[in-house]
PDB file of C-alpha atoms and ligand atoms in Angstrom:
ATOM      1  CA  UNK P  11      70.320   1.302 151.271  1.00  0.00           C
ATOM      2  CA  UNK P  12      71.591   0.927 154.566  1.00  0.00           C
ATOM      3  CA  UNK P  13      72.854   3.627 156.828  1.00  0.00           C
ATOM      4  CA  UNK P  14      76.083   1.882 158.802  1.00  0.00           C
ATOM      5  CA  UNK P  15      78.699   2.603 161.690  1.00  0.00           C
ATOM      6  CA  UNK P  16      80.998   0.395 163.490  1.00  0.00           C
ATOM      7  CA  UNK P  17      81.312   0.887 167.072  1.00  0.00           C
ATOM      8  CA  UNK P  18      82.002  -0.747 170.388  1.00  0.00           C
ATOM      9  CA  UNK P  19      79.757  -1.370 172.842  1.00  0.00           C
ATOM     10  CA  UNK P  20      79.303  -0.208 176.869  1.00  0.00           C
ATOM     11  CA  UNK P  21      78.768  -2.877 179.520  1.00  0.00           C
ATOM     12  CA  UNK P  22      75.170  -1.984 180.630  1.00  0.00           C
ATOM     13  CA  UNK P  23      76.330  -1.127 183.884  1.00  0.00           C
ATOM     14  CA  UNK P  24      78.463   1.408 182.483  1.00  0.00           C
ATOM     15  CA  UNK P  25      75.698   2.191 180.283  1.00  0.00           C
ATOM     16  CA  UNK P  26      73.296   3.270 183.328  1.00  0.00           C
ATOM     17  CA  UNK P  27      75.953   4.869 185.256  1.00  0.00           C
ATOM     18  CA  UNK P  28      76.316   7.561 182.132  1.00  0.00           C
ATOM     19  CA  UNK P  29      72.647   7.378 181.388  1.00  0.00           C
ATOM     20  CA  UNK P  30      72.081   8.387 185.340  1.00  0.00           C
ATOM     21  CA  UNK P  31      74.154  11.780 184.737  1.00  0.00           C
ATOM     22  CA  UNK P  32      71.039  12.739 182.625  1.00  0.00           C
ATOM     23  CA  UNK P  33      69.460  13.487 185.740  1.00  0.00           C
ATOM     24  CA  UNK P  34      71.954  16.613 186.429  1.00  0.00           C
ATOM     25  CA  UNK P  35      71.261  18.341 183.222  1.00  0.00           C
ATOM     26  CA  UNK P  36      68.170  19.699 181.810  1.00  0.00           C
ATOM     27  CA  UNK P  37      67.542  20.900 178.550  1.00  0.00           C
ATOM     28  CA  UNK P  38      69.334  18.790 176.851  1.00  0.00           C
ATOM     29  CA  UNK P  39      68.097  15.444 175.142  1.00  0.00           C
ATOM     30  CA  UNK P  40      69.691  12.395 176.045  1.00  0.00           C
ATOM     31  CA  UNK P  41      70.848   9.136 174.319  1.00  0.00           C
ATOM     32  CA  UNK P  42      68.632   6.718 176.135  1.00  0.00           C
ATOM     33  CA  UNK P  43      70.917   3.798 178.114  1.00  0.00           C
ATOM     34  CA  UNK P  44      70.863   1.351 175.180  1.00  0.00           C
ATOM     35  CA  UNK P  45      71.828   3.618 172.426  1.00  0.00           C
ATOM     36  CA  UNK P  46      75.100   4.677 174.349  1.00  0.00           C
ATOM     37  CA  UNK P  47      78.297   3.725 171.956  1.00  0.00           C
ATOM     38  CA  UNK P  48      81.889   4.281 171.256  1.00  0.00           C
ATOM     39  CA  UNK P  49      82.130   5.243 167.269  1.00  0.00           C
ATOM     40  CA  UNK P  50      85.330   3.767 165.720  1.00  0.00           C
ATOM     41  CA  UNK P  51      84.023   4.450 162.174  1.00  0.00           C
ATOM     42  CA  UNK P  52      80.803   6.220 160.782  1.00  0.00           C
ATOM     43  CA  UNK P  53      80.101   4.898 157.304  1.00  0.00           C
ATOM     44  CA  UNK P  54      76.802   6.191 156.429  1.00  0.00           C
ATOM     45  CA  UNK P  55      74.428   4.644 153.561  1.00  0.00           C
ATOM     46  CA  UNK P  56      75.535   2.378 150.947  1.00  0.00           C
ATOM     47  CA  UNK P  57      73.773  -0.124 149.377  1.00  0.00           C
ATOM     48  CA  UNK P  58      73.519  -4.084 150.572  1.00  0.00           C
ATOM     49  CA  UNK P  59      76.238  -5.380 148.300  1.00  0.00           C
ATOM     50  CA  UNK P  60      78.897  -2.748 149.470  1.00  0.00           C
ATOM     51  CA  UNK P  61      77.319  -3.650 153.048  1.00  0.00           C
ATOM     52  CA  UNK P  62      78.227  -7.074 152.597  1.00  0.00           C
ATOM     53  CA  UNK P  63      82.056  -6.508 151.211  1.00  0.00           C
ATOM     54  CA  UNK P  64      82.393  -3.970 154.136  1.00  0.00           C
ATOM     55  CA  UNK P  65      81.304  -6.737 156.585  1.00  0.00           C
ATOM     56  CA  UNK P  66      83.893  -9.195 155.152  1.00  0.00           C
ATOM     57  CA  UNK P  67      86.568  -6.484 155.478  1.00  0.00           C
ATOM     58  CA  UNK P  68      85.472  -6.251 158.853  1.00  0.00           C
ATOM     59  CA  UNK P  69      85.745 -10.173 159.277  1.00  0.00           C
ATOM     60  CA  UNK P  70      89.629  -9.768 158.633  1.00  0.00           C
ATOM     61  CA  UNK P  71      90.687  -7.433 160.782  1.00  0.00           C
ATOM     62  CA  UNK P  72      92.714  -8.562 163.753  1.00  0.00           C
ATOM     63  CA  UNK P  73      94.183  -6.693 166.628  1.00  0.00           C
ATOM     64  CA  UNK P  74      93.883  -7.452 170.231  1.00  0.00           C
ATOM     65  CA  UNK P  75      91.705  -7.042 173.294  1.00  0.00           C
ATOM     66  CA  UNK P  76      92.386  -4.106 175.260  1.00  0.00           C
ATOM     67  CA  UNK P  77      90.844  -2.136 178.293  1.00  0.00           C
ATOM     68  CA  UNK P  78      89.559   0.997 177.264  1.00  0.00           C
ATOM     69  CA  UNK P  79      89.199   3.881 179.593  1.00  0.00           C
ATOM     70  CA  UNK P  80      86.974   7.248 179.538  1.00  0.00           C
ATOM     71  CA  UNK P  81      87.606   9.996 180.823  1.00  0.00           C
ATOM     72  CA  UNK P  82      86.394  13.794 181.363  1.00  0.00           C
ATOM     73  CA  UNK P  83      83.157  15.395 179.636  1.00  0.00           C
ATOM     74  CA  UNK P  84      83.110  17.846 176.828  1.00  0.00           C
ATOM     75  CA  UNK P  85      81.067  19.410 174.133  1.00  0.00           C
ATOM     76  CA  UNK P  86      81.248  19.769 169.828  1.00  0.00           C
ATOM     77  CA  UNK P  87      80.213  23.064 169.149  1.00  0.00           C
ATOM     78  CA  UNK P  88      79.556  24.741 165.788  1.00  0.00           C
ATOM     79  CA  UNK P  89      79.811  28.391 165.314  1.00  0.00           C
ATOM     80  CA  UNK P  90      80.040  28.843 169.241  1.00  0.00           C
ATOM     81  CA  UNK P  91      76.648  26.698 169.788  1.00  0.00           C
ATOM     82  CA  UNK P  92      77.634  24.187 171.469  1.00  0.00           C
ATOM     83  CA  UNK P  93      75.486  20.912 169.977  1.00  0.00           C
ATOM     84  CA  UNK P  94      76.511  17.778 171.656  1.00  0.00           C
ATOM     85  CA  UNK P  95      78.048  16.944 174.885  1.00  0.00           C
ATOM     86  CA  UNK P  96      80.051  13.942 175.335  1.00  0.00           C
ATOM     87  CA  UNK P  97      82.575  11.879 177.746  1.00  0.00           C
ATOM     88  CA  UNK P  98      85.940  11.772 176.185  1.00  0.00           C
ATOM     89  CA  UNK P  99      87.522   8.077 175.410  1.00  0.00           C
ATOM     90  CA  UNK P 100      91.485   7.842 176.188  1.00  0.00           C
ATOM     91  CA  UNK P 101      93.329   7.844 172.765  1.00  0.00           C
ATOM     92  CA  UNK P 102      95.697   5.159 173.559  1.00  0.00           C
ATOM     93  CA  UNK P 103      97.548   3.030 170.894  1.00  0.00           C
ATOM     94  CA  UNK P 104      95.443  -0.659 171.246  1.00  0.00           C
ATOM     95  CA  UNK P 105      91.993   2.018 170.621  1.00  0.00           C
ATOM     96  CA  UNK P 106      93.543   3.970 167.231  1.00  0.00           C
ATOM     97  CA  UNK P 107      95.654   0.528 166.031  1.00  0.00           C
ATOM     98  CA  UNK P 108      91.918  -1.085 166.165  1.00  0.00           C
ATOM     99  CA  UNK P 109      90.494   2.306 163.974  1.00  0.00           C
ATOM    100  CA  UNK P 110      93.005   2.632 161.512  1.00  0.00           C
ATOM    101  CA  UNK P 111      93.072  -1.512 161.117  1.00  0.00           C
ATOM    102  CA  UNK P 112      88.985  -0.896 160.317  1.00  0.00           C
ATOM    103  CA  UNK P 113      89.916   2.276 158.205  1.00  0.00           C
ATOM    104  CA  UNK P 114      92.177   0.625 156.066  1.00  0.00           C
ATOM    105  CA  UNK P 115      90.485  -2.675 155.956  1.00  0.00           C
ATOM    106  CA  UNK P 116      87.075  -0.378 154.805  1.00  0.00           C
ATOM    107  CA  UNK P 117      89.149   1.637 152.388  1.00  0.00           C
ATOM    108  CA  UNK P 118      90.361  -1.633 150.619  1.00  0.00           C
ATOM    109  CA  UNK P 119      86.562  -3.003 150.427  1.00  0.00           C
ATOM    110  CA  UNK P 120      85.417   0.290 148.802  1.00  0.00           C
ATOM    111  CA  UNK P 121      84.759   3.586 151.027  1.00  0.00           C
ATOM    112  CA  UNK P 122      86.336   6.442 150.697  1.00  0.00           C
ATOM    113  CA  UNK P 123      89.159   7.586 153.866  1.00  0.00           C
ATOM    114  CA  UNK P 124      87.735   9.284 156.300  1.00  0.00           C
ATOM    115  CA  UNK P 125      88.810  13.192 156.059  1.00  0.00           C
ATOM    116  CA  UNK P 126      88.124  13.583 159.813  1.00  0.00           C
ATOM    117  CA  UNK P 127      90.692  13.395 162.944  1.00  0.00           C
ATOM    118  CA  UNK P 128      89.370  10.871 165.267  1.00  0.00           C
ATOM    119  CA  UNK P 129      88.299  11.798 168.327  1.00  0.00           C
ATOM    120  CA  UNK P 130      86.760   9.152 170.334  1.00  0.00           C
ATOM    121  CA  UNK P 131      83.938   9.862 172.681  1.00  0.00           C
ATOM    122  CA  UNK P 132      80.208   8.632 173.522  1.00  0.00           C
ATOM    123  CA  UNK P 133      77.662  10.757 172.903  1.00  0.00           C
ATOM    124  CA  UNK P 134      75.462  12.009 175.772  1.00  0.00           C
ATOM    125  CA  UNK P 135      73.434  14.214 174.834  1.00  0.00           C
ATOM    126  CA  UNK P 136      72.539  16.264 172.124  1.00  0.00           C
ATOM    127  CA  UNK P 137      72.316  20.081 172.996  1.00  0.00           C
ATOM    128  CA  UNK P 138      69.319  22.272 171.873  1.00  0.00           C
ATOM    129  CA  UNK P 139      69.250  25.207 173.631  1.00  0.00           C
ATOM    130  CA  UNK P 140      71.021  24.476 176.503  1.00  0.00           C
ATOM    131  CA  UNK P 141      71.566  26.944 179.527  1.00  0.00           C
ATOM    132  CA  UNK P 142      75.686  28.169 179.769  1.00  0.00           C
ATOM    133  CA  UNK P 143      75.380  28.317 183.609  1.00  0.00           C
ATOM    134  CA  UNK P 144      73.923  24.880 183.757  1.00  0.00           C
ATOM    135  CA  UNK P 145      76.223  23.221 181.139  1.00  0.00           C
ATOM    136  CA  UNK P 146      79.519  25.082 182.740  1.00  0.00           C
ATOM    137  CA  UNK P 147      78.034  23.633 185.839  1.00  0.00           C
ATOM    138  CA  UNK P 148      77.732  20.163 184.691  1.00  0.00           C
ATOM    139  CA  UNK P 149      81.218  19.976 182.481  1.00  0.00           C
ATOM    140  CA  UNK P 150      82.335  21.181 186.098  1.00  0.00           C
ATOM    141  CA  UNK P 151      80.734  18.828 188.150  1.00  0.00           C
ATOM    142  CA  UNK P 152      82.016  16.179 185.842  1.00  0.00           C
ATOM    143  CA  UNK P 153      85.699  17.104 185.173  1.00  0.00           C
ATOM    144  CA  UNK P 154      86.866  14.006 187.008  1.00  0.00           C
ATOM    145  CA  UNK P 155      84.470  11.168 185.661  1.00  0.00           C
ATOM    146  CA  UNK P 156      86.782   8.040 184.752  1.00  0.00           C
ATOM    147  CA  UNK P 157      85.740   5.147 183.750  1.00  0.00           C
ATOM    148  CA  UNK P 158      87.446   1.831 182.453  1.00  0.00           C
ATOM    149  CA  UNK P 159      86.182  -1.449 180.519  1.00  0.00           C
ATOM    150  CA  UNK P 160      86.953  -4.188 178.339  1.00  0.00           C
ATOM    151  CA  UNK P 161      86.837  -4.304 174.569  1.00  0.00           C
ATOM    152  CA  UNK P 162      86.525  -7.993 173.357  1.00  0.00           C
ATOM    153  CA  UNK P 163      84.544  -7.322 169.977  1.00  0.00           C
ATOM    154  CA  UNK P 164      83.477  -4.406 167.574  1.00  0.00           C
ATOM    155  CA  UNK P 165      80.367  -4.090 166.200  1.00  0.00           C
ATOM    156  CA  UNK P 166      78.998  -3.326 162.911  1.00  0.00           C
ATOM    157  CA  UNK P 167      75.645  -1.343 163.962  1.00  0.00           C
ATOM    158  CA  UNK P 168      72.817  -0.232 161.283  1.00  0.00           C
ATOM    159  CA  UNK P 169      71.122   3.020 162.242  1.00  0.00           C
ATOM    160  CA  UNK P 170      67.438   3.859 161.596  1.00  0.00           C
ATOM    161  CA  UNK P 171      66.717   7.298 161.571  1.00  0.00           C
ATOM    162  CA  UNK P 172      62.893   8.399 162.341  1.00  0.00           C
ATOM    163  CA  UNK P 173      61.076  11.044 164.406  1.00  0.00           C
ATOM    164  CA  UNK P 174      62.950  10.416 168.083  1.00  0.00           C
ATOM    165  CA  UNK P 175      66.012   8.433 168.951  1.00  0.00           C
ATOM    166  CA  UNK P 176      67.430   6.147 166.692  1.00  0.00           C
ATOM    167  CA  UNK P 177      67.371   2.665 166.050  1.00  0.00           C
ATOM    168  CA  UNK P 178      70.885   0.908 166.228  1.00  0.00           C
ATOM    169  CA  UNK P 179      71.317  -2.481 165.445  1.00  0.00           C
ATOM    170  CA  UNK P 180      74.098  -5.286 165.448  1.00  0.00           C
ATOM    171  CA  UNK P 181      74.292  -6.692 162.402  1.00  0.00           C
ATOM    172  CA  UNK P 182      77.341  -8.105 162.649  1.00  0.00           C
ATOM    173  CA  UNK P 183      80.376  -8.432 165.427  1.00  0.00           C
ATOM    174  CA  UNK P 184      84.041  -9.426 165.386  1.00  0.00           C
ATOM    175  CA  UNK P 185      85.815 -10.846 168.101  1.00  0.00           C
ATOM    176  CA  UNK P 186      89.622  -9.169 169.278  1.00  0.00           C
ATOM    177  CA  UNK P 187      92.067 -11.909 169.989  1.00  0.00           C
ATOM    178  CA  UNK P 188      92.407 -12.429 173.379  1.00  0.00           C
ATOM    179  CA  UNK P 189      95.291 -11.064 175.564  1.00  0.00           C
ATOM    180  CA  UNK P 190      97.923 -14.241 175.877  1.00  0.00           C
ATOM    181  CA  UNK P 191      96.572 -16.147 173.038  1.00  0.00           C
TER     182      UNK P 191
HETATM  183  P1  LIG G 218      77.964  11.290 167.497  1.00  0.00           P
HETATM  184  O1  LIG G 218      77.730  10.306 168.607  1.00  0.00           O
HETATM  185  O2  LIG G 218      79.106  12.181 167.767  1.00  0.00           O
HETATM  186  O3  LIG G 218      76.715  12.008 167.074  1.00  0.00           O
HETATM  187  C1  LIG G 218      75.743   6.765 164.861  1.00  0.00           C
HETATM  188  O4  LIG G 218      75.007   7.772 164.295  1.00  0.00           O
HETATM  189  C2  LIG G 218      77.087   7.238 165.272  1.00  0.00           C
HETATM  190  O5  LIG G 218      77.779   7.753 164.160  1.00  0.00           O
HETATM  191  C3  LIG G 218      77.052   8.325 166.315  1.00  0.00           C
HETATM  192  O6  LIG G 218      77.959   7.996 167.350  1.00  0.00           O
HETATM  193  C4  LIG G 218      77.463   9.576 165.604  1.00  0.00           C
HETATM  194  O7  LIG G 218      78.368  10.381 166.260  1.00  0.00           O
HETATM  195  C5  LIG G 218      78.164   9.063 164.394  1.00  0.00           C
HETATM  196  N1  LIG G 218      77.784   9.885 163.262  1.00  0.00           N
HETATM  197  C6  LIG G 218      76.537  10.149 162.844  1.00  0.00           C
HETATM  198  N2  LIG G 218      76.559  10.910 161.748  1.00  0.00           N
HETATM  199  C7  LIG G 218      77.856  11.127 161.472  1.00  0.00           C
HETATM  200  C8  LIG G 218      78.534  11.830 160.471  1.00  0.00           C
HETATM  201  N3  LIG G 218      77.895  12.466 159.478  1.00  0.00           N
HETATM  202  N4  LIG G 218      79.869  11.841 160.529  1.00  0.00           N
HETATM  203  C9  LIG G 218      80.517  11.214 161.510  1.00  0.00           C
HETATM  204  N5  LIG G 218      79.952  10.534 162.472  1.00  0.00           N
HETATM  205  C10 LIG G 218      78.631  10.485 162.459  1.00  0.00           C
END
């Protein structure tokens, strides 16, 4: 079995500059630099021959380059905890025509739909026990955090799960088509 997602990835230096807001917020335990991912499509474990008709679902898909931008910082909470804190990813068309392409392209290959609304963000932090004052102070401080980059490829990622942060892999990528081609 093989525990999947497909995602896109952060230029590095966009990488560090959300990695470096770790510095403002104690308490909390961050996704190191390299883990730091947009989720288009969390599939979870399946076994290596739906893994390989998912990746040649994957291979079909075709919808174009864009320039993604992020914007404002937010947390998930559950029963008024809140768990993970995030930076919010602008839900424009070329972003949810490239998830429901995937989601429909998975759905023919095998998976079941996806139940959830999507709402696109990278993942921060996770929150344990995190102190309101300091995370009202932080969500405050970075109200007005934009940021903007290209997306010329998804990526299906594998994700090993141990005692600290996880492992993510590329297995596989897929190219967009290329503005004016
Ligand atoms: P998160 O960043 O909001 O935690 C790899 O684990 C990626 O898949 C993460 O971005 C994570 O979202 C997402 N993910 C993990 N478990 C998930 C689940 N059960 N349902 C939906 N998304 C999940």
């Amino acid at each position: 079995m093989i525990r999947l997602f497909v995602g896109i990835e952060l230029p590095e230096e966009l990488r560090d500059r959300l990695a470096a807001l770790g510095e403002g917020l104690p308490g909390a335990r961050w996704v190191p630099a390299h883990n730091l991912h947009l989720t288009l499509r969390f599939i979870g474990e399946v076994d290596e021959a739906l893994a390989e008709d998912l990746h040649q679902a994957l291979e079909s898909v075709r919808a174009p380059a864009f320039t993604q931008a992020l914007g404002g910082v937010g947390t998930f909470a559950a029963r008024g905890r809140p768990h993970t804190l995030w930076v919010g990813a602008e839900r424009e068309p070329p972003l949810v025509h490239l998830r429901d392409k995937i989601e429909s392209a998975l759905v023919r290959a095998g998976l079941d739909p996806e139940g959830r609304k999507f709402a696109p963000h990278v993942t921060l932090a996770k929150l344990a026990d995190p102190k309101p004052d300091r995370l009202h102070h932080f969500l405050a401080a970075h109200s007005l955090l934009r940021a903007e980059f290209e997306v010329e490829r998804f990526v299906l990622f594998s994700s090993l799960l141990g005692g600290g942060d996880p492992v993510y892999r590329a297995e596989a990528d897929y190219a967009l088509e290329s503005i004016g081609a």
